[in-house]
mmCIF file of C-alpha atoms in Angstrom:
data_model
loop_
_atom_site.group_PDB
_atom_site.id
_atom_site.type_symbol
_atom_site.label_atom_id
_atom_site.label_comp_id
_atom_site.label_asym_id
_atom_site.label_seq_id
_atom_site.Cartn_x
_atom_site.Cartn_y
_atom_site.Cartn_z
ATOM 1 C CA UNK A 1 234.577 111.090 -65.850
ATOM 2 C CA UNK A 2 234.555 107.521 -64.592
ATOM 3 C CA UNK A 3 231.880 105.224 -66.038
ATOM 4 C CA UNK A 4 231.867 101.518 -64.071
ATOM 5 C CA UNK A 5 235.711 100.371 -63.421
ATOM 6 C CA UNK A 6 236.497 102.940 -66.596
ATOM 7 C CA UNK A 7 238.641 106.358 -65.811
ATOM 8 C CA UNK A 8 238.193 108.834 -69.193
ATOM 9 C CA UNK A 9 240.239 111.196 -69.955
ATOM 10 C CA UNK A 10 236.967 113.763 -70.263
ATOM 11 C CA UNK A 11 233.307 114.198 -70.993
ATOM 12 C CA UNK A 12 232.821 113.970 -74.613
ATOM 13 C CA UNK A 13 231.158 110.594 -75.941
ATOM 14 C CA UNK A 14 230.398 109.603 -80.022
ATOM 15 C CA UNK A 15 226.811 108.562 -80.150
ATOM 16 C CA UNK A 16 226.772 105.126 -81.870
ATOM 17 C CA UNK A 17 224.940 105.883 -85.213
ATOM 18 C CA UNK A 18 223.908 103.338 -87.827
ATOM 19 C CA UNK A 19 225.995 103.333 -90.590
ATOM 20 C CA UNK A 20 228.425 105.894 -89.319
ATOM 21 C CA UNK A 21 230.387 104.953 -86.158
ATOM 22 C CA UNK A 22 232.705 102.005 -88.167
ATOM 23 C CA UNK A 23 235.950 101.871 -86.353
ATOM 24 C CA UNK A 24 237.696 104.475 -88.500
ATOM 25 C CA UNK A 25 235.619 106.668 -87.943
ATOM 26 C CA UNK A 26 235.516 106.320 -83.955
ATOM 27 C CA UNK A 27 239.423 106.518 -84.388
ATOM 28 C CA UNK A 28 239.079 110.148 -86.289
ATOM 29 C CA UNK A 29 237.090 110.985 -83.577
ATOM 30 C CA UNK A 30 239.107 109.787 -80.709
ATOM 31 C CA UNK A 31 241.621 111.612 -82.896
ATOM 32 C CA UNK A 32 239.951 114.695 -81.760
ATOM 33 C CA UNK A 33 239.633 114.584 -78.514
ATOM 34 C CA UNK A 34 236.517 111.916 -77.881
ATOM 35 C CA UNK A 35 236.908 110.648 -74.735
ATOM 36 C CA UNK A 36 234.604 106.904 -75.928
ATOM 37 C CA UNK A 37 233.123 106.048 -78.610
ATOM 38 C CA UNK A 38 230.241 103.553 -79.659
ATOM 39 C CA UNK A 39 229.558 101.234 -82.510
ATOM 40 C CA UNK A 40 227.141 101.117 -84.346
ATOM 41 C CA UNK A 41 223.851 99.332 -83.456
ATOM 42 C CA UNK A 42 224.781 95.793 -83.471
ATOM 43 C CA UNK A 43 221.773 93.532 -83.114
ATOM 44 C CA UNK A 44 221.792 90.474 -80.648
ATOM 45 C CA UNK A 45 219.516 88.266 -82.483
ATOM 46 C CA UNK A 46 222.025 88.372 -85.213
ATOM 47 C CA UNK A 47 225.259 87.537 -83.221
ATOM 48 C CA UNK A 48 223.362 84.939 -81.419
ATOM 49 C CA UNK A 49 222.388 83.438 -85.259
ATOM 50 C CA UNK A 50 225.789 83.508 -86.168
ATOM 51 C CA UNK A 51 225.921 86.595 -88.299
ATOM 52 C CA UNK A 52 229.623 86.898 -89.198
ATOM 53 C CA UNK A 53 229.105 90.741 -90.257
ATOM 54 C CA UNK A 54 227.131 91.838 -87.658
ATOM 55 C CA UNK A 55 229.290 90.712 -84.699
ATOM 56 C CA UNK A 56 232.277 92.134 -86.975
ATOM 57 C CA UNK A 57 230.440 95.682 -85.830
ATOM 58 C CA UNK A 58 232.377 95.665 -83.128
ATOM 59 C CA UNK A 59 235.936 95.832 -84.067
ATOM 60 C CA UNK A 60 238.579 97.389 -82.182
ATOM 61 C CA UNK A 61 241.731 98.312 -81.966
ATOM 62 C CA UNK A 62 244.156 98.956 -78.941
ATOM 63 C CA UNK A 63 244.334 102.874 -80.556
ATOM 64 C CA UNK A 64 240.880 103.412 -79.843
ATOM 65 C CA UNK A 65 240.804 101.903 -76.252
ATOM 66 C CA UNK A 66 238.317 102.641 -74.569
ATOM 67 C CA UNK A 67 235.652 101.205 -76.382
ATOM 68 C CA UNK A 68 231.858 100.789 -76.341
ATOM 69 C CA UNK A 69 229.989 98.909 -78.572
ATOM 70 C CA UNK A 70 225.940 98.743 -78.698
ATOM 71 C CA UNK A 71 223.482 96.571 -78.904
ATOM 72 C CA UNK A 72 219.776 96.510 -79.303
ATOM 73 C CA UNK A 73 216.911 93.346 -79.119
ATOM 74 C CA UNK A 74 214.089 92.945 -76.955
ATOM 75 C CA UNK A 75 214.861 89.433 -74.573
ATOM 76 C CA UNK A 76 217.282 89.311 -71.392
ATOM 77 C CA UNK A 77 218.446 86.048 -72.550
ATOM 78 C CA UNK A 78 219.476 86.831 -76.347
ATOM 79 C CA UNK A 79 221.023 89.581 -75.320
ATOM 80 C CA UNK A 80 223.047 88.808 -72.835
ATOM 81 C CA UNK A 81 224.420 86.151 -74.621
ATOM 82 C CA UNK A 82 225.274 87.706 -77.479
ATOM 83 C CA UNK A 83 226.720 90.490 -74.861
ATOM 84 C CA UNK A 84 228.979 87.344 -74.033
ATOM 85 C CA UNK A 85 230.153 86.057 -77.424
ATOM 86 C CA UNK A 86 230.783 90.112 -78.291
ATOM 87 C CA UNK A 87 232.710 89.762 -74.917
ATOM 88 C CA UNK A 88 234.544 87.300 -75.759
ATOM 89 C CA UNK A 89 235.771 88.409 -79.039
ATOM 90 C CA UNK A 90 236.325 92.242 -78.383
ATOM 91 C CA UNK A 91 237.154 93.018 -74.473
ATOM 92 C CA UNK A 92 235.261 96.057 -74.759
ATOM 93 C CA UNK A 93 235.164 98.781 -72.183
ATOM 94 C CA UNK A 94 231.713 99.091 -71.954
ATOM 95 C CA UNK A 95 228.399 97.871 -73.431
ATOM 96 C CA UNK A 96 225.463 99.513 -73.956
ATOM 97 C CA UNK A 97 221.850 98.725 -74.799
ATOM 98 C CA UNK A 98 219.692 100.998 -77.269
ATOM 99 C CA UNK A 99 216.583 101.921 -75.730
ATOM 100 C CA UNK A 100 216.089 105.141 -77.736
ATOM 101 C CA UNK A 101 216.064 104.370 -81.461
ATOM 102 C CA UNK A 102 213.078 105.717 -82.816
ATOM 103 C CA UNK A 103 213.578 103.899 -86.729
ATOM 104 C CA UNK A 104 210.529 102.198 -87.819
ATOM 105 C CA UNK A 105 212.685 98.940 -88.344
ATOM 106 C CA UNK A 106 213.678 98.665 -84.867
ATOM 107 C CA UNK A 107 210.716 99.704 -82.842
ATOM 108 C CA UNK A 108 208.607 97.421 -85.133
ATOM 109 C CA UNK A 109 210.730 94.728 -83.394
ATOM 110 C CA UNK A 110 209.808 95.810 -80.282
ATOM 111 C CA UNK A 111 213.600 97.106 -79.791
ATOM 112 C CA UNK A 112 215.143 100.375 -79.231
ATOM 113 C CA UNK A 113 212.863 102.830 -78.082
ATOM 114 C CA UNK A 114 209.882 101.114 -78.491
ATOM 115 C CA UNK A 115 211.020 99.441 -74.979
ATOM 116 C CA UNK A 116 210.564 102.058 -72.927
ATOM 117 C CA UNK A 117 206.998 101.040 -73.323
ATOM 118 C CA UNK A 118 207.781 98.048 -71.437
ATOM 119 C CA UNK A 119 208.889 98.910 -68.161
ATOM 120 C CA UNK A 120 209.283 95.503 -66.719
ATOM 121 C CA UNK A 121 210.806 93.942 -69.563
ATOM 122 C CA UNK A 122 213.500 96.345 -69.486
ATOM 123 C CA UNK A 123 214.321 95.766 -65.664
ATOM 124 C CA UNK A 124 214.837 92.292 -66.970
ATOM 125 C CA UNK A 125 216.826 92.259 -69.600
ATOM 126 C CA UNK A 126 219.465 94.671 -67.322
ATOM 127 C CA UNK A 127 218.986 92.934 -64.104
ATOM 128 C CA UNK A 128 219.859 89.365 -66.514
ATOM 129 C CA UNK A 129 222.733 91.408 -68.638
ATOM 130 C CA UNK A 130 224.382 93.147 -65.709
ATOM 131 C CA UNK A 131 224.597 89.826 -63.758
ATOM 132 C CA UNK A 132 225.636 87.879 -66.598
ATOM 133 C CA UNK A 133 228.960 89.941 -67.722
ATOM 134 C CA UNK A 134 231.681 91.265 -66.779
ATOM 135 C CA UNK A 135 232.156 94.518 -68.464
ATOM 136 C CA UNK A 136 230.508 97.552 -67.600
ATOM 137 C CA UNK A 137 226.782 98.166 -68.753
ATOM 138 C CA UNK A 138 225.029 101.902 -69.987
ATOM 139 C CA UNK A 139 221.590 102.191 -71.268
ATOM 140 C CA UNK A 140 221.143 105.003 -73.894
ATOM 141 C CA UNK A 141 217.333 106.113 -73.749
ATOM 142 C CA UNK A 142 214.731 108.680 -75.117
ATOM 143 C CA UNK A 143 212.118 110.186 -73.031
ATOM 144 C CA UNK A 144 208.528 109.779 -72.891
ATOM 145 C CA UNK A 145 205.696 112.189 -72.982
ATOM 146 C CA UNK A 146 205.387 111.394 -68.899
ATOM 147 C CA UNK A 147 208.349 113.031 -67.009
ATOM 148 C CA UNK A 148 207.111 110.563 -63.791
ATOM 149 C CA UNK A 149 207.635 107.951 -66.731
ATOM 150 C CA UNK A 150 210.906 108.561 -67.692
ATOM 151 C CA UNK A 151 212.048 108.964 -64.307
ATOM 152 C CA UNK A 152 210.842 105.739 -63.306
ATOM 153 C CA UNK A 153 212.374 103.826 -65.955
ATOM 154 C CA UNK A 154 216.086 105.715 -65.145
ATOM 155 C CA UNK A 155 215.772 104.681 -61.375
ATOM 156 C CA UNK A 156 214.828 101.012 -62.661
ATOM 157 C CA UNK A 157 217.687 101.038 -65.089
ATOM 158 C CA UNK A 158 219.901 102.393 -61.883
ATOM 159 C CA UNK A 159 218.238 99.470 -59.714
ATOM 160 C CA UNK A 160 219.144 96.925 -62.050
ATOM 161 C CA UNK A 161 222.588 97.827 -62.499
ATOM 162 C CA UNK A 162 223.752 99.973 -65.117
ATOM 163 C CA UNK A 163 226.740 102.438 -64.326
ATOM 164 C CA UNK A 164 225.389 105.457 -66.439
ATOM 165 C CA UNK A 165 222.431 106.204 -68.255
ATOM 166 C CA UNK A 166 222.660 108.508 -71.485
ATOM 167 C CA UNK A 167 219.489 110.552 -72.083
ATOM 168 C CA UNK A 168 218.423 112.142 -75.701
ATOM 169 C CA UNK A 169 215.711 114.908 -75.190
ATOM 170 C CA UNK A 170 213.270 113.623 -77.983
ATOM 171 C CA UNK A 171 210.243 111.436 -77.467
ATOM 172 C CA UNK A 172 210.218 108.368 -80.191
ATOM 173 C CA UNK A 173 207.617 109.971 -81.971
ATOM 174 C CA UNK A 174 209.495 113.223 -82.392
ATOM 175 C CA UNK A 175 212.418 111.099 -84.202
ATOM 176 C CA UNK A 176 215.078 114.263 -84.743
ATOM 177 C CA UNK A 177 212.473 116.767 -85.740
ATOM 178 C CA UNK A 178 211.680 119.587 -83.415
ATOM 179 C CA UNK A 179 213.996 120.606 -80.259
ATOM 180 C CA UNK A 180 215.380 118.066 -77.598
ATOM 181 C CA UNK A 181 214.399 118.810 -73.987
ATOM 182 C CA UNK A 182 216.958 118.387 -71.483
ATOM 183 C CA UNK A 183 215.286 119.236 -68.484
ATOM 184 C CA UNK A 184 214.608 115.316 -68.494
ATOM 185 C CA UNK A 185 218.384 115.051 -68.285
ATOM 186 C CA UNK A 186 218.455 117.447 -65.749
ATOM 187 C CA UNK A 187 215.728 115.966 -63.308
ATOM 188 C CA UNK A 188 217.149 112.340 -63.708
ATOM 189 C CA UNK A 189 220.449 113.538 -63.004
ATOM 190 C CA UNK A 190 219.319 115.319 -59.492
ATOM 191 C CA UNK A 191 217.581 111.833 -59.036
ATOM 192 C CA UNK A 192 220.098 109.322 -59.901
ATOM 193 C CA UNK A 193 223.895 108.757 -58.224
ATOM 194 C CA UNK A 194 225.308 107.053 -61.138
ATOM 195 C CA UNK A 195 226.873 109.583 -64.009
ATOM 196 C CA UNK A 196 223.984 110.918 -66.525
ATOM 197 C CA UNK A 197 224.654 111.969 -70.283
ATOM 198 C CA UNK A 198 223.179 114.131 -71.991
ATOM 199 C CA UNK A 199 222.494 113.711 -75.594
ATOM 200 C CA UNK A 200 220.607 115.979 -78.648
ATOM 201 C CA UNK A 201 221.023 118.798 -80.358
ATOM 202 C CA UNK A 202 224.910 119.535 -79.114
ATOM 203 C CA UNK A 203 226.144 120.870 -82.340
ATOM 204 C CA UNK A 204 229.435 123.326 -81.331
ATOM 205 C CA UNK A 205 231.043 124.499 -77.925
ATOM 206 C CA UNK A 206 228.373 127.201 -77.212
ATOM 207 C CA UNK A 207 225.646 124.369 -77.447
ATOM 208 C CA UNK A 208 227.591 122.462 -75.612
ATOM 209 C CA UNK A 209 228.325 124.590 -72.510
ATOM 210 C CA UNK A 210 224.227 126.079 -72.188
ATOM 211 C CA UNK A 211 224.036 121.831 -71.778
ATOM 212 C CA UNK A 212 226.560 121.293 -69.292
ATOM 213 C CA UNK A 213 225.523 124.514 -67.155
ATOM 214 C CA UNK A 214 221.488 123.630 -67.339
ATOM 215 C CA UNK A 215 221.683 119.995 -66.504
ATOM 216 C CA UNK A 216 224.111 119.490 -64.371
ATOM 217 C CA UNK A 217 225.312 116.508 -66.260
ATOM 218 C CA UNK A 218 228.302 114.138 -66.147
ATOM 219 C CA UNK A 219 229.004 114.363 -69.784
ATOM 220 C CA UNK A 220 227.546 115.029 -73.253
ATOM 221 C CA UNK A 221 227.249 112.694 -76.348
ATOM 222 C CA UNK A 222 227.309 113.618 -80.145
ATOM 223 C CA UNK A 223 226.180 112.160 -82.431
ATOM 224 C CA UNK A 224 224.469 113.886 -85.771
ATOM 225 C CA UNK A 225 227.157 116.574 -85.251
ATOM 226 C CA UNK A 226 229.941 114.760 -85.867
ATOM 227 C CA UNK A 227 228.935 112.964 -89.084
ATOM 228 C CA UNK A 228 231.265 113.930 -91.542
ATOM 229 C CA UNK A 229 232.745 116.196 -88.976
ATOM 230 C CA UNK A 230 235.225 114.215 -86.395
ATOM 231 C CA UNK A 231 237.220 117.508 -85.449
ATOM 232 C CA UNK A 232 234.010 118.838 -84.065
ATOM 233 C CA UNK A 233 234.957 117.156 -80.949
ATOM 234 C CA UNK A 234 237.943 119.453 -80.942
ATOM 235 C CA UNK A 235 235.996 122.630 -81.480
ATOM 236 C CA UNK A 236 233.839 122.002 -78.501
ATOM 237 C CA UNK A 237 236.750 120.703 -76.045
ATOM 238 C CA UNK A 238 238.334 124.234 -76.985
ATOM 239 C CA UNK A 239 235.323 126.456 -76.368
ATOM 240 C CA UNK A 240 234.653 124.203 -73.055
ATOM 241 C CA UNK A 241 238.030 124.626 -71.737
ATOM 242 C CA UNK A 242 238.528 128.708 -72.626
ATOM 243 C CA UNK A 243 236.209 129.808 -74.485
ATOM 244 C CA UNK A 244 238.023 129.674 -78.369
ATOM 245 C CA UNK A 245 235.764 129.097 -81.061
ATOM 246 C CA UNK A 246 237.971 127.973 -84.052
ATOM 247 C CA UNK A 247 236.667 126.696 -86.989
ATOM 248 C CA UNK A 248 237.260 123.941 -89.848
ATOM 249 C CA UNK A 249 238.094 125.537 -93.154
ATOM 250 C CA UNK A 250 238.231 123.144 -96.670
ATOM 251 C CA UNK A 251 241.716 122.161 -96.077
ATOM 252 C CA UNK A 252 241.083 120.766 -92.590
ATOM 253 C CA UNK A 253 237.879 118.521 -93.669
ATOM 254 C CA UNK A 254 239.924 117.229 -96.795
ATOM 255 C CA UNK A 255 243.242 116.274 -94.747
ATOM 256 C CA UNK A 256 240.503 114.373 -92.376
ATOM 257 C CA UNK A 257 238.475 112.803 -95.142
ATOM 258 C CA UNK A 258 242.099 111.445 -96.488
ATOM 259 C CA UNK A 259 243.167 110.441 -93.232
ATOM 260 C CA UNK A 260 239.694 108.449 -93.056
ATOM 261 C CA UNK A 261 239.805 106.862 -96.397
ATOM 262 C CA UNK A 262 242.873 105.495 -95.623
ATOM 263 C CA UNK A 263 241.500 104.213 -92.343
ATOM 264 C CA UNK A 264 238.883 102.347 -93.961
ATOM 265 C CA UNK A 265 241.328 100.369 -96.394
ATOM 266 C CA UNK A 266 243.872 99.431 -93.151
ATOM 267 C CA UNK A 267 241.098 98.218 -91.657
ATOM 268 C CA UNK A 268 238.971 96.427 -94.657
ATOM 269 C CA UNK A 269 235.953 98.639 -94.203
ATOM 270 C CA UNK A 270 235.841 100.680 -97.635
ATOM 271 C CA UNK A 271 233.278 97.789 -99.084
ATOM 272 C CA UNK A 272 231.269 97.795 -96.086
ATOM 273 C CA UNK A 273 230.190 101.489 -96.017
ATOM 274 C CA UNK A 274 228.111 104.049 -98.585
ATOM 275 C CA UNK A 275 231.555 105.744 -99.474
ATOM 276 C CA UNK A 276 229.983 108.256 -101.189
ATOM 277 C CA UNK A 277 227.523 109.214 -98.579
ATOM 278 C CA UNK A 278 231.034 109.254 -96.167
ATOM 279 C CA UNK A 279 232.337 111.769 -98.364
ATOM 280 C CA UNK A 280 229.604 113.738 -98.918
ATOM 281 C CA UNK A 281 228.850 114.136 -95.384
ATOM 282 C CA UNK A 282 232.636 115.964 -94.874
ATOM 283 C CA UNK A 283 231.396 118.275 -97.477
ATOM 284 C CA UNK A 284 228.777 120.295 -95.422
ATOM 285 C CA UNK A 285 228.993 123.836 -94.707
ATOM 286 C CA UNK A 286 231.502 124.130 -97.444
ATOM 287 C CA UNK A 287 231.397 126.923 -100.319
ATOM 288 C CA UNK A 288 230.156 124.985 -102.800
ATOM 289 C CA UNK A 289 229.224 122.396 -101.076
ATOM 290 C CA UNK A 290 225.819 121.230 -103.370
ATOM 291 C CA UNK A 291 228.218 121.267 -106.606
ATOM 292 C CA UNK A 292 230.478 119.003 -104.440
ATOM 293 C CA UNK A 293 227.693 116.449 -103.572
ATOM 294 C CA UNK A 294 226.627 115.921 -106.989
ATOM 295 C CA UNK A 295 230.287 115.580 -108.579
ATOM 296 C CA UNK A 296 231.125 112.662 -105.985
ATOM 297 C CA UNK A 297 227.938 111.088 -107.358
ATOM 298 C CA UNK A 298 229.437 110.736 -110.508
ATOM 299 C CA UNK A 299 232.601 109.415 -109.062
ATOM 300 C CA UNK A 300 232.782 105.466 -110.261
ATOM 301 C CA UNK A 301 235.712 103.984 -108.292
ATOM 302 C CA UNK A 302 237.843 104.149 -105.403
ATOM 303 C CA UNK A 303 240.437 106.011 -107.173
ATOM 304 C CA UNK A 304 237.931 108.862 -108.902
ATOM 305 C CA UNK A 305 236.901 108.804 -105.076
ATOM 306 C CA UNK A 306 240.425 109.862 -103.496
ATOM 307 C CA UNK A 307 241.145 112.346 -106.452
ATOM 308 C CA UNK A 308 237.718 114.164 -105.900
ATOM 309 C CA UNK A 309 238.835 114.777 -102.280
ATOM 310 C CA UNK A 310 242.620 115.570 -102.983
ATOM 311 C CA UNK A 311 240.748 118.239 -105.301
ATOM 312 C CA UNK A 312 237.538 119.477 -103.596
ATOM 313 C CA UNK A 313 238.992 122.475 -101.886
ATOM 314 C CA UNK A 314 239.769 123.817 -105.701
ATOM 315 C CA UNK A 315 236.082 123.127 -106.131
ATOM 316 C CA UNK A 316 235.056 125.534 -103.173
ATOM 317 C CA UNK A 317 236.868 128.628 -105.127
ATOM 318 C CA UNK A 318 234.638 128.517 -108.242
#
């Protein structure tokens, strides 16, 4: 799939999730087969203020080239200078703008999805961001109650620039409760010429083909899925390419959570994360996996951290 001046190697994207897609993370994931992945939500107001940690969202590495990294606000000229400084201090491959988060913080600010209210506004702040860098721009959106209304507000996005659009199949109000719809994905894609992604509710490689077939789509994005789970993207390229389901016993999710804890200390992000809530999250769909959430909460160190997980496939057996 080619997004902008970018070649990928496929069709699999990592959503950018708040407090999830740190760069060790993206590099487990790229690991397993993600063709790009995101950052985390990094907002523009703060870069522009000078917010050391915020703009520090969006380090890279040349392992995990190609790179996104995300940002949300709600004026053309904050964020496309921000979109500059992050420029300037990252090369990424590609940045996009959040126009679908449906958190009460954000849309509050009149950011994320509550801008898909604003129809002009948003023609704006992409016409003034995709003039004023150089890097690729993507727009990652929800849809609204009005099909005719989303559809309008993918062709402006396509008017004003943008070299794909990625769609999630929930309404703001909806937040991640009920089922996404992707036959918005599917009529924007027969609409639009620029590559559409499809985003919600892809879970394995079964999901994720009934996706592909219905919408016609360029590629998918996960992004719930792969929390705590980075080999999912492996499961699904499988399945997608002949039709193997394999699965991801204990011993695979402990070698990964090891292989990610030591990420985090090479790169200096152990101190910046919930560790616990990392580690807990590798822990799903495991035998035993309740006893395993409330021993890790016990867990007072780094160290009683590392020897839970060297252990926790013993703790699946009782």
């Amino acid at each position: 799939m080619r997004l902008g001046r970018v070649d990928l190697p496929g069709n699999l994207l990592l959503a950018p999730l708040a407090e999830v897609t740190n760069l060790a993370f993206r590099l487990m994931c790229k690991k397993y087969g993600a063709s790009l992945c995101f950052t985390e939500m990094i907002s523009s107001d703060a870069v522009v203020y000078g917010n050391a940690s915020s703009a520090m969202r969006g380090i890279t590495c040349d392992e995990e080239r190609p790179f996104g990294l995300q940002l949300f606000g709600n004026s053309p000229e904050v964020i496309t200078e921000a979109a500059l400084v992050l420029e300037d201090m990252f090369y990424p491959d590609m940045i996009d703008i959040n126009l679908g988060c449906p958190a009460p913080v954000i849309t509050n600010a009149g950011c994320g999805s509550a801008l898909l209210e604003s129809p002009e506004l948003v023609s704006d702040i992409f016409s003034t961001l995709c003039e004023g860098v150089d890097t690729p721009v993507t727009a990652k959106i929800r849809v609204l109650e009005s099909r005719a209304a989303t559809l309008d507000m993918a062709h402006r996005l396509e008017d004003a620039g943008v070299c794909a659009i990625t769609v999630h199949g929930r309404t703001c109000e909806q937040g991640y409760s009920g089922t996404a719809d992707h036959s918005y994905a599917k009529l924007i894609k027969e609409e639009l010429s620029i590559p559409v992604i499809v985003n919600g509710d892809i879970r394995d490689g079964v999901s994720a083909e009934k996706v592909l077939e219905y919408t016609g789509c360029d590629g998918l994005m996960i992004g719930r899925a792969a929390m705590g789970d980075p080999h999912v993207f492996h499961r699904i390229s499988r399945y997608l390419d002949d039709g193997e389901v394999i699965g991801c016993g204990c011993e695979q999710k402990r070698d990964d959570l090891l292989e990610y804890l030591d990420l985090l200390e090479k790169f200096d992000l152990s101190s910046h994360i919930n560790l616990k809530a990392h580690v807990q999250w590798f822990t799903r769909g495991l035998k035993g996996s309740r006893r395993m959430r409330s021993d890790i909460g016990y867990a007072d160190s780094r160290d009683s951290i590392v020897e839970f997980v060297k252990n926790m496939c013993e703790k699946e057996l009782v």
